[in-house]
Amino acid sequence: MPWARSASPRSRRRARAGSRRRPGREPCAVPPPRRAPRGGARGASAAPDRRSRAGDIAALRSVADLFRSLDHTYGGGHARQALVRYLEHEAEPMLRGVYGEQTGRRLFAAAADLTRLAGWTSYDIAAHGLAQRYFVQALRLSQAADDRVYGAYVLITMSRQAVYLGHGREAVQLARVAQQGVGSAVPPAVQALLHAAEARGHGVLGETRSCTASLVRAERALEAARPGDEVPGWARFFDEAQLADEFGHCYRDLQQYRASAQHAERSLQLRASGYARSRLFCRVVLATARLGLGDLDAACAHGAEAAQAAGEMRSVRAVEYVRDFERRLEPYRDAGPVRGYRDRVAAYQ
C-alpha cells in the first residue's frame, strides 16, 4: 500500500523506539515544581529581580493557545521543538523566579498546560516515552497549582495515549482515577470528557456492555451542559462533534460498523475545519466502517481523502491511522476501488 512504502526505515525505527522508551530516561524542560511560600519567595536558583507577574502568566496562556491551534491543524511535529524551547527559556525561568502564593499557583497551572501540550505533541510524533515524562511532570505542576481538575485532564491525556498503544486496561484505570479525583463537582462537559475516555478503553478491550454504559454517561452529561457553565478552556473542545467522534471510534473497535459510520458522519458534519487532524481521524473511522459494511467504493474514497490530509501534516498518528486502514484493505487489494485508491494516494506523494 502507498503509505507503507512511503514511510522511511528511519521513521519506522523512531516510532518503534518511541513506544519502548522509559520515561525516566528522557529529558524534561520544566524542573520539578516548588510551591510558592506565603508572602512571596525566590526560587532556589532564581535570577536577580526575576519577578513573575500577571502579564507573564497571560503570555504563557496565549502561547499555549497558539501551539494548541498549530497542533490541531498541522500535527504535533510542526512546532513541537519551538514549544520545548519556549518551556526551557521562558516558563522555567518564571518558575524559578519570585512570586506570591496566588501568583505561584496560577503560574504552575499555566506551566502545567504547556508541559501537557509538550507531552501531547511528543505523543503525536510517537515519542511515547518522552510524552509520558512530560505528562508526569504536568501532573506535578498541577498538584503544585492545587488544580485537581486539570490534573484529571492530564490523566485523561495519558489514558488517550494508552488507547492508541492498545493498552485498554491501563486506559480504563487512568480514566477512573481521573473521575475519582474530581468527583461530581465539575461542569457537565468535563464529566462527559472523563466518561468518554473510559469508554474508549473499554472499546479497545472489546467490552461492549461497559463501553456502552460509559458512552451513555458521557452523552447524558453533555446533554446537561448549559451555555452559562464555567467550563475550563481546555475542556471546551468537548462538544457534540467530539462526542460523536468518541461514539464512532468505540463502535468501530466493537465492530458495530453501521453505528460507527452514523456517528462518524455526524462528527464530520459538526466538526470545525480548524480541527484538521481530528477530522482526519474521524474520516479514517468512517472509511473503516464503510469497509466493514462492504461499501468498498465509499471506504476507498474516504480513505484517500484522509491520506491526502495526512500528507499535509507532521503527525505520526495521522500516518498510522491511514496505515491501519490500508492493512484492512489488503484482502481486497486486487479490487478496482482499491487499485484506484492506490493510484490516488500515489499521486499525493
mmCIF file of C-alpha atoms in Angstrom:
data_model
loop_
_atom_site.group_PDB
_atom_site.id
_atom_site.type_symbol
_atom_site.label_atom_id
_atom_site.label_comp_id
_atom_site.label_asym_id
_atom_site.label_seq_id
_atom_site.Cartn_x
_atom_site.Cartn_y
_atom_site.Cartn_z
ATOM 1 C CA MET A 1 0.000 0.000 0.000
ATOM 2 C CA PRO A 2 1.210 3.568 -0.667
ATOM 3 C CA TRP A 3 1.642 4.714 2.907
ATOM 4 C CA ALA A 4 3.586 1.629 3.885
ATOM 5 C CA ARG A 5 6.000 2.269 1.027
ATOM 6 C CA SER A 6 6.344 5.965 1.726
ATOM 7 C CA ALA A 7 7.480 5.559 5.318
ATOM 8 C CA SER A 8 11.233 5.621 5.658
ATOM 9 C CA PRO A 9 13.040 2.919 7.668
ATOM 10 C CA ARG A 10 14.346 5.668 9.908
ATOM 11 C CA SER A 11 10.841 6.922 10.742
ATOM 12 C CA ARG A 12 9.637 3.382 11.417
ATOM 13 C CA ARG A 13 12.568 2.769 13.771
ATOM 14 C CA ARG A 14 11.896 6.068 15.517
ATOM 15 C CA ALA A 15 8.223 5.210 16.005
ATOM 16 C CA ARG A 16 9.067 1.792 17.437
ATOM 17 C CA ALA A 17 11.758 3.213 19.685
ATOM 18 C CA GLY A 18 9.369 5.837 20.985
ATOM 19 C CA SER A 19 6.973 3.206 22.262
ATOM 20 C CA ARG A 20 9.793 1.445 24.108
ATOM 21 C CA ARG A 21 11.336 4.470 25.782
ATOM 22 C CA ARG A 22 11.315 4.594 29.535
ATOM 23 C CA PRO A 23 10.081 7.939 30.853
ATOM 24 C CA GLY A 24 12.781 8.193 33.492
ATOM 25 C CA ARG A 25 15.495 8.340 30.841
ATOM 26 C CA GLU A 26 14.045 11.237 28.887
ATOM 27 C CA PRO A 27 14.898 14.928 29.280
ATOM 28 C CA CYS A 28 12.377 17.304 30.743
ATOM 29 C CA ALA A 29 12.109 21.004 30.010
ATOM 30 C CA VAL A 30 10.430 22.119 33.230
ATOM 31 C CA PRO A 31 12.039 21.431 36.629
ATOM 32 C CA PRO A 32 10.143 19.771 39.482
ATOM 33 C CA PRO A 33 7.855 22.469 40.896
ATOM 34 C CA ARG A 34 8.419 24.215 44.200
ATOM 35 C CA ARG A 35 5.276 25.547 45.879
ATOM 36 C CA ALA A 36 5.422 29.294 46.333
ATOM 37 C CA PRO A 37 5.597 30.192 50.038
ATOM 38 C CA ARG A 38 3.295 32.772 51.577
ATOM 39 C CA GLY A 39 4.298 36.379 51.252
ATOM 40 C CA GLY A 40 6.407 35.935 48.131
ATOM 41 C CA ALA A 41 9.525 33.903 47.639
ATOM 42 C CA ARG A 42 12.500 33.408 45.396
ATOM 43 C CA GLY A 43 13.131 30.088 43.702
ATOM 44 C CA ALA A 44 16.291 28.290 44.751
ATOM 45 C CA SER A 45 18.162 29.309 41.615
ATOM 46 C CA ALA A 46 16.221 32.419 40.644
ATOM 47 C CA ALA A 47 17.840 35.132 38.615
ATOM 48 C CA PRO A 48 18.030 38.530 40.366
ATOM 49 C CA ASP A 49 14.870 40.640 40.030
ATOM 50 C CA ARG A 50 13.073 37.938 38.039
ATOM 51 C CA ARG A 51 9.540 38.539 39.308
ATOM 52 C CA SER A 52 6.640 36.734 37.683
ATOM 53 C CA ARG A 53 3.614 38.941 37.062
ATOM 54 C CA ALA A 54 0.104 38.565 35.728
ATOM 55 C CA GLY A 55 1.272 39.574 32.261
ATOM 56 C CA ASP A 56 3.801 36.747 32.225
ATOM 57 C CA ILE A 57 1.104 34.222 33.045
ATOM 58 C CA ALA A 58 -1.202 35.647 30.391
ATOM 59 C CA ALA A 59 1.643 35.281 27.894
ATOM 60 C CA LEU A 60 2.079 31.614 28.835
ATOM 61 C CA ARG A 61 -1.625 31.035 28.266
ATOM 62 C CA SER A 62 -1.586 32.806 24.908
ATOM 63 C CA VAL A 63 1.429 30.846 23.739
ATOM 64 C CA ALA A 64 -0.256 27.594 24.774
ATOM 65 C CA ASP A 65 -3.331 28.530 22.734
ATOM 66 C CA LEU A 66 -1.135 29.264 19.718
ATOM 67 C CA PHE A 67 0.711 25.952 19.891
ATOM 68 C CA ARG A 68 -2.547 24.098 20.520
ATOM 69 C CA SER A 69 -4.018 25.568 17.355
ATOM 70 C CA LEU A 70 -0.923 24.617 15.341
ATOM 71 C CA ASP A 71 -1.126 21.092 16.736
ATOM 72 C CA HIS A 72 -4.800 20.691 15.824
ATOM 73 C CA THR A 73 -4.249 21.895 12.280
ATOM 74 C CA TYR A 74 -0.768 20.727 11.286
ATOM 75 C CA GLY A 75 0.167 17.971 13.745
ATOM 76 C CA GLY A 76 2.409 17.739 16.768
ATOM 77 C CA GLY A 77 5.628 17.649 14.792
ATOM 78 C CA HIS A 78 5.067 21.062 13.242
ATOM 79 C CA ALA A 79 6.086 23.251 16.179
ATOM 80 C CA ARG A 80 6.996 20.844 18.977
ATOM 81 C CA GLN A 81 10.641 21.900 19.117
ATOM 82 C CA ALA A 82 9.647 25.557 19.355
ATOM 83 C CA LEU A 83 7.273 24.688 22.199
ATOM 84 C CA VAL A 84 10.007 22.832 24.074
ATOM 85 C CA ARG A 85 12.396 25.760 23.640
ATOM 86 C CA TYR A 86 9.738 28.118 24.968
ATOM 87 C CA LEU A 87 9.319 25.928 28.028
ATOM 88 C CA GLU A 88 13.067 25.894 28.629
ATOM 89 C CA HIS A 89 13.783 29.573 28.029
ATOM 90 C CA GLU A 90 10.594 31.260 29.237
ATOM 91 C CA ALA A 91 8.488 29.040 31.510
ATOM 92 C CA GLU A 92 11.325 27.511 33.522
ATOM 93 C CA PRO A 93 12.909 30.868 34.492
ATOM 94 C CA MET A 94 9.477 32.050 35.640
ATOM 95 C CA LEU A 95 9.114 29.013 37.891
ATOM 96 C CA ARG A 96 12.498 29.827 39.416
ATOM 97 C CA GLY A 97 11.565 33.452 39.900
ATOM 98 C CA VAL A 98 9.878 35.481 42.636
ATOM 99 C CA TYR A 99 6.122 35.288 43.178
ATOM 100 C CA GLY A 100 3.423 35.270 45.828
ATOM 101 C CA GLU A 101 1.326 32.236 46.673
ATOM 102 C CA GLN A 102 -1.652 33.078 44.462
ATOM 103 C CA THR A 103 0.546 34.086 41.536
ATOM 104 C CA GLY A 104 2.570 30.927 42.050
ATOM 105 C CA ARG A 105 -0.494 28.722 41.737
ATOM 106 C CA ARG A 106 -1.539 30.458 38.524
ATOM 107 C CA LEU A 107 2.000 30.202 37.203
ATOM 108 C CA PHE A 108 2.217 26.484 37.917
ATOM 109 C CA ALA A 109 -1.188 25.963 36.288
ATOM 110 C CA ALA A 110 -0.069 27.724 33.107
ATOM 111 C CA ALA A 111 3.193 25.766 33.082
ATOM 112 C CA ALA A 112 1.245 22.535 33.564
ATOM 113 C CA ASP A 113 -0.808 23.307 30.470
ATOM 114 C CA LEU A 114 2.297 23.961 28.360
ATOM 115 C CA THR A 115 4.008 20.848 29.700
ATOM 116 C CA ARG A 116 1.000 18.644 28.970
ATOM 117 C CA LEU A 117 0.956 20.089 25.465
ATOM 118 C CA ALA A 118 4.646 19.231 25.052
ATOM 119 C CA GLY A 119 3.741 15.684 26.031
ATOM 120 C CA TRP A 120 0.788 15.640 23.669
ATOM 121 C CA THR A 121 2.855 16.783 20.696
ATOM 122 C CA SER A 122 5.544 14.238 21.583
ATOM 123 C CA TYR A 123 2.864 11.549 21.657
ATOM 124 C CA ASP A 124 1.657 12.674 18.238
ATOM 125 C CA ILE A 125 5.097 12.006 16.729
ATOM 126 C CA ALA A 126 5.337 8.612 18.503
ATOM 127 C CA ALA A 127 7.943 9.702 21.078
ATOM 128 C CA HIS A 128 5.913 7.854 23.687
ATOM 129 C CA GLY A 129 8.450 7.650 26.487
ATOM 130 C CA LEU A 130 9.149 11.359 26.234
ATOM 131 C CA ALA A 131 5.437 12.081 26.188
ATOM 132 C CA GLN A 132 4.906 10.102 29.384
ATOM 133 C CA ARG A 133 7.683 12.022 31.114
ATOM 134 C CA TYR A 134 6.045 15.319 30.208
ATOM 135 C CA PHE A 135 2.668 14.050 31.404
ATOM 136 C CA VAL A 136 4.110 13.070 34.783
ATOM 137 C CA GLN A 137 5.705 16.500 35.074
ATOM 138 C CA ALA A 138 2.415 18.151 34.144
ATOM 139 C CA LEU A 139 0.750 16.203 36.960
ATOM 140 C CA ARG A 140 3.331 17.535 39.421
ATOM 141 C CA LEU A 141 2.786 21.079 38.225
ATOM 142 C CA SER A 142 -0.991 20.639 38.520
ATOM 143 C CA GLN A 143 -0.508 19.447 42.069
ATOM 144 C CA ALA A 144 1.644 22.475 42.860
ATOM 145 C CA ALA A 145 -1.078 24.665 41.353
ATOM 146 C CA ASP A 146 -3.676 22.908 43.535
ATOM 147 C CA ASP A 147 -5.640 22.300 40.331
ATOM 148 C CA ARG A 148 -7.141 18.859 40.744
ATOM 149 C CA VAL A 149 -9.417 19.228 37.732
ATOM 150 C CA TYR A 150 -6.537 19.930 35.368
ATOM 151 C CA GLY A 151 -4.673 17.012 36.904
ATOM 152 C CA ALA A 152 -7.620 14.848 35.895
ATOM 153 C CA TYR A 153 -7.279 16.156 32.347
ATOM 154 C CA VAL A 154 -3.625 15.125 32.297
ATOM 155 C CA LEU A 155 -4.648 11.632 33.413
ATOM 156 C CA ILE A 156 -7.209 11.550 30.611
ATOM 157 C CA THR A 157 -4.484 12.518 28.156
ATOM 158 C CA MET A 158 -2.429 9.595 29.422
ATOM 159 C CA SER A 159 -5.500 7.392 29.008
ATOM 160 C CA ARG A 160 -5.767 8.524 25.378
ATOM 161 C CA GLN A 161 -2.179 7.525 24.776
ATOM 162 C CA ALA A 162 -2.827 4.126 26.351
ATOM 163 C CA VAL A 163 -5.777 3.603 23.981
ATOM 164 C CA TYR A 164 -3.599 4.449 20.994
ATOM 165 C CA LEU A 165 -0.968 1.959 22.144
ATOM 166 C CA GLY A 166 -3.620 -0.741 22.627
ATOM 167 C CA HIS A 167 -3.363 -0.764 26.428
ATOM 168 C CA GLY A 168 -7.080 -0.778 27.123
ATOM 169 C CA ARG A 169 -6.963 -1.834 30.764
ATOM 170 C CA GLU A 170 -4.486 0.904 31.626
ATOM 171 C CA ALA A 171 -6.652 3.408 29.758
ATOM 172 C CA VAL A 172 -9.708 2.454 31.812
ATOM 173 C CA GLN A 173 -7.785 2.649 35.081
ATOM 174 C CA LEU A 174 -6.387 6.094 34.287
ATOM 175 C CA ALA A 175 -9.836 7.381 33.335
ATOM 176 C CA ARG A 176 -11.328 6.057 36.564
ATOM 177 C CA VAL A 177 -8.590 7.613 38.675
ATOM 178 C CA ALA A 178 -9.331 10.916 36.957
ATOM 179 C CA GLN A 179 -13.048 10.553 37.715
ATOM 180 C CA GLN A 180 -12.394 9.701 41.351
ATOM 181 C CA GLY A 181 -10.038 12.651 41.702
ATOM 182 C CA VAL A 182 -12.659 15.258 40.851
ATOM 183 C CA GLY A 183 -15.940 13.569 41.818
ATOM 184 C CA SER A 184 -19.145 15.145 40.542
ATOM 185 C CA ALA A 185 -18.249 18.761 41.355
ATOM 186 C CA VAL A 186 -17.133 19.566 37.800
ATOM 187 C CA PRO A 187 -19.018 21.001 34.819
ATOM 188 C CA PRO A 188 -21.035 18.506 32.750
ATOM 189 C CA ALA A 189 -18.697 18.901 29.767
ATOM 190 C CA VAL A 190 -15.771 17.755 31.911
ATOM 191 C CA GLN A 191 -17.801 14.805 33.203
ATOM 192 C CA ALA A 192 -18.611 13.858 29.611
ATOM 193 C CA LEU A 193 -14.933 14.010 28.687
ATOM 194 C CA LEU A 194 -13.998 11.722 31.590
ATOM 195 C CA HIS A 195 -16.646 9.110 30.797
ATOM 196 C CA ALA A 196 -15.844 9.133 27.085
ATOM 197 C CA ALA A 197 -12.202 8.403 27.825
ATOM 198 C CA GLU A 198 -13.207 5.378 29.883
ATOM 199 C CA ALA A 199 -15.466 4.224 27.052
ATOM 200 C CA ARG A 200 -12.556 4.288 24.630
ATOM 201 C CA GLY A 201 -10.582 1.977 26.899
ATOM 202 C CA HIS A 202 -13.470 -0.473 27.131
ATOM 203 C CA GLY A 203 -13.827 -0.327 23.363
ATOM 204 C CA VAL A 204 -10.220 -1.374 22.839
ATOM 205 C CA LEU A 205 -10.826 -4.294 25.203
ATOM 206 C CA GLY A 206 -13.994 -5.321 23.346
ATOM 207 C CA GLU A 207 -16.095 -4.832 26.485
ATOM 208 C CA THR A 208 -19.372 -3.914 24.828
ATOM 209 C CA ARG A 209 -21.539 -3.512 27.917
ATOM 210 C CA SER A 210 -19.050 -1.373 29.854
ATOM 211 C CA CYS A 211 -18.239 0.673 26.776
ATOM 212 C CA THR A 212 -21.896 1.390 26.078
ATOM 213 C CA ALA A 213 -22.550 2.315 29.713
ATOM 214 C CA SER A 214 -19.691 4.822 29.696
ATOM 215 C CA LEU A 215 -20.876 6.311 26.408
ATOM 216 C CA VAL A 216 -24.378 6.737 27.814
ATOM 217 C CA ARG A 217 -22.967 8.515 30.877
ATOM 218 C CA ALA A 218 -20.927 10.798 28.623
ATOM 219 C CA GLU A 219 -23.975 11.567 26.479
ATOM 220 C CA ARG A 220 -26.177 12.351 29.475
ATOM 221 C CA ALA A 221 -23.513 14.569 30.986
ATOM 222 C CA LEU A 222 -23.120 16.583 27.802
ATOM 223 C CA GLU A 223 -26.898 16.920 27.481
ATOM 224 C CA ALA A 224 -26.873 18.512 30.944
ATOM 225 C CA ALA A 225 -24.370 21.175 29.852
ATOM 226 C CA ARG A 226 -25.651 24.752 29.612
ATOM 227 C CA PRO A 227 -24.210 27.787 27.775
ATOM 228 C CA GLY A 228 -23.526 29.568 31.071
ATOM 229 C CA ASP A 229 -21.433 26.769 32.565
ATOM 230 C CA GLU A 230 -17.934 27.756 33.680
ATOM 231 C CA VAL A 231 -16.061 25.256 31.542
ATOM 232 C CA PRO A 232 -12.244 25.287 31.671
ATOM 233 C CA GLY A 233 -10.698 26.413 28.414
ATOM 234 C CA TRP A 234 -9.071 23.021 27.844
ATOM 235 C CA ALA A 235 -12.466 21.259 28.014
ATOM 236 C CA ARG A 236 -14.367 23.460 25.574
ATOM 237 C CA PHE A 237 -13.429 21.246 22.646
ATOM 238 C CA PHE A 238 -15.651 18.514 24.061
ATOM 239 C CA ASP A 239 -18.889 19.231 22.238
ATOM 240 C CA GLU A 240 -21.383 17.235 20.184
ATOM 241 C CA ALA A 241 -18.837 16.767 17.407
ATOM 242 C CA GLN A 242 -16.309 15.308 19.818
ATOM 243 C CA LEU A 243 -18.875 13.067 21.482
ATOM 244 C CA ALA A 244 -19.964 11.721 18.095
ATOM 245 C CA ASP A 245 -16.305 11.090 17.306
ATOM 246 C CA GLU A 246 -15.933 9.079 20.526
ATOM 247 C CA PHE A 247 -19.005 7.021 19.640
ATOM 248 C CA GLY A 248 -17.645 6.387 16.164
ATOM 249 C CA HIS A 249 -14.285 5.182 17.452
ATOM 250 C CA CYS A 250 -15.850 2.957 20.110
ATOM 251 C CA TYR A 251 -18.296 1.299 17.728
ATOM 252 C CA ARG A 252 -15.507 0.757 15.222
ATOM 253 C CA ASP A 253 -13.489 -1.044 17.898
ATOM 254 C CA LEU A 254 -16.574 -3.090 18.808
ATOM 255 C CA GLN A 255 -17.087 -3.888 15.099
ATOM 256 C CA GLN A 256 -20.536 -2.313 15.121
ATOM 257 C CA TYR A 257 -19.887 -0.654 11.800
ATOM 258 C CA ARG A 258 -23.302 0.787 10.976
ATOM 259 C CA ALA A 259 -23.441 2.726 14.229
ATOM 260 C CA SER A 260 -19.799 3.726 13.809
ATOM 261 C CA ALA A 261 -20.469 5.159 10.348
ATOM 262 C CA GLN A 262 -23.511 7.112 11.526
ATOM 263 C CA HIS A 263 -21.635 8.772 14.376
ATOM 264 C CA ALA A 264 -18.515 9.426 12.312
ATOM 265 C CA GLU A 265 -20.603 11.146 9.635
ATOM 266 C CA ARG A 266 -22.299 13.287 12.269
ATOM 267 C CA SER A 267 -18.960 14.271 13.781
ATOM 268 C CA LEU A 268 -17.609 15.319 10.390
ATOM 269 C CA GLN A 269 -20.725 17.409 9.771
ATOM 270 C CA LEU A 270 -20.331 19.225 13.094
ATOM 271 C CA ARG A 271 -16.549 19.464 13.456
ATOM 272 C CA ALA A 272 -14.910 22.811 12.696
ATOM 273 C CA SER A 273 -12.311 22.833 9.937
ATOM 274 C CA GLY A 274 -9.603 24.011 12.350
ATOM 275 C CA TYR A 275 -9.542 20.555 13.932
ATOM 276 C CA ALA A 276 -7.954 19.089 10.824
ATOM 277 C CA ARG A 277 -6.256 16.136 12.496
ATOM 278 C CA SER A 278 -9.384 15.138 14.406
ATOM 279 C CA ARG A 279 -11.340 15.307 11.159
ATOM 280 C CA LEU A 280 -8.725 13.064 9.537
ATOM 281 C CA PHE A 281 -9.021 10.500 12.337
ATOM 282 C CA CYS A 282 -12.799 10.525 12.036
ATOM 283 C CA ARG A 283 -12.551 10.219 8.252
ATOM 284 C CA VAL A 284 -10.491 7.050 8.673
ATOM 285 C CA VAL A 285 -13.017 5.700 11.181
ATOM 286 C CA LEU A 286 -15.747 6.330 8.614
ATOM 287 C CA ALA A 287 -13.686 4.649 5.883
ATOM 288 C CA THR A 288 -13.139 1.626 8.123
ATOM 289 C CA ALA A 289 -16.830 1.430 8.976
ATOM 290 C CA ARG A 290 -17.813 1.614 5.308
ATOM 291 C CA LEU A 291 -15.334 -1.143 4.568
ATOM 292 C CA GLY A 292 -16.860 -3.246 7.337
ATOM 293 C CA LEU A 293 -20.276 -2.704 5.758
ATOM 294 C CA GLY A 294 -18.997 -3.890 2.384
ATOM 295 C CA ASP A 295 -19.088 -0.488 0.686
ATOM 296 C CA LEU A 296 -15.633 -0.619 -0.875
ATOM 297 C CA ASP A 297 -16.116 2.433 -3.099
ATOM 298 C CA ALA A 298 -17.071 4.733 -0.220
ATOM 299 C CA ALA A 299 -14.369 3.264 2.014
ATOM 300 C CA CYS A 300 -11.654 3.981 -0.543
ATOM 301 C CA ALA A 301 -12.982 7.471 -1.254
ATOM 302 C CA HIS A 302 -12.895 8.437 2.421
ATOM 303 C CA GLY A 303 -9.552 6.713 2.925
ATOM 304 C CA ALA A 304 -7.971 8.603 0.036
ATOM 305 C CA GLU A 305 -9.224 11.899 1.423
ATOM 306 C CA ALA A 306 -7.678 11.061 4.788
ATOM 307 C CA ALA A 307 -4.401 10.027 3.167
ATOM 308 C CA GLN A 308 -4.197 13.343 1.355
ATOM 309 C CA ALA A 309 -4.735 15.226 4.626
ATOM 310 C CA ALA A 310 -2.126 13.107 6.418
ATOM 311 C CA GLY A 311 0.437 14.054 3.801
ATOM 312 C CA GLU A 312 -0.024 17.705 4.751
ATOM 313 C CA MET A 313 0.646 17.126 8.459
ATOM 314 C CA ARG A 314 3.571 16.266 10.679
ATOM 315 C CA SER A 315 1.775 13.627 12.686
ATOM 316 C CA VAL A 316 2.825 10.013 13.088
ATOM 317 C CA ARG A 317 -0.626 9.250 14.444
ATOM 318 C CA ALA A 318 -2.222 10.551 11.258
ATOM 319 C CA VAL A 319 0.025 8.334 9.154
ATOM 320 C CA GLU A 320 -0.659 5.331 11.383
ATOM 321 C CA TYR A 321 -4.424 5.814 11.092
ATOM 322 C CA VAL A 322 -4.083 5.647 7.308
ATOM 323 C CA ARG A 323 -1.780 2.636 7.512
ATOM 324 C CA ASP A 324 -4.286 0.813 9.698
ATOM 325 C CA PHE A 325 -6.963 1.412 7.077
ATOM 326 C CA GLU A 326 -4.630 0.157 4.347
ATOM 327 C CA ARG A 327 -3.944 -3.025 6.296
ATOM 328 C CA ARG A 328 -7.696 -3.621 6.374
ATOM 329 C CA LEU A 329 -7.783 -3.133 2.598
ATOM 330 C CA GLU A 330 -5.254 -5.903 1.940
ATOM 331 C CA PRO A 331 -7.838 -8.695 1.408
ATOM 332 C CA TYR A 332 -9.324 -6.559 -1.391
ATOM 333 C CA ARG A 333 -6.066 -5.375 -2.952
ATOM 334 C CA ASP A 334 -6.996 -6.591 -6.455
ATOM 335 C CA ALA A 335 -10.413 -4.918 -6.465
ATOM 336 C CA GLY A 336 -10.906 -1.925 -8.743
ATOM 337 C CA PRO A 337 -11.672 0.616 -5.982
ATOM 338 C CA VAL A 338 -8.526 -0.388 -4.092
ATOM 339 C CA ARG A 339 -6.384 -0.047 -7.195
ATOM 340 C CA GLY A 340 -7.928 3.375 -7.698
ATOM 341 C CA TYR A 341 -7.161 4.215 -4.078
ATOM 342 C CA ARG A 342 -3.517 3.306 -4.551
ATOM 343 C CA ASP A 343 -3.283 5.458 -7.662
ATOM 344 C CA ARG A 344 -4.847 8.466 -5.918
ATOM 345 C CA VAL A 345 -2.618 8.209 -2.874
ATOM 346 C CA ALA A 346 0.494 7.759 -5.002
ATOM 347 C CA ALA A 347 -0.377 10.990 -6.804
ATOM 348 C CA TYR A 348 -0.442 12.865 -3.480
ATOM 349 C CA GLN A 349 3.131 11.921 -2.594
#
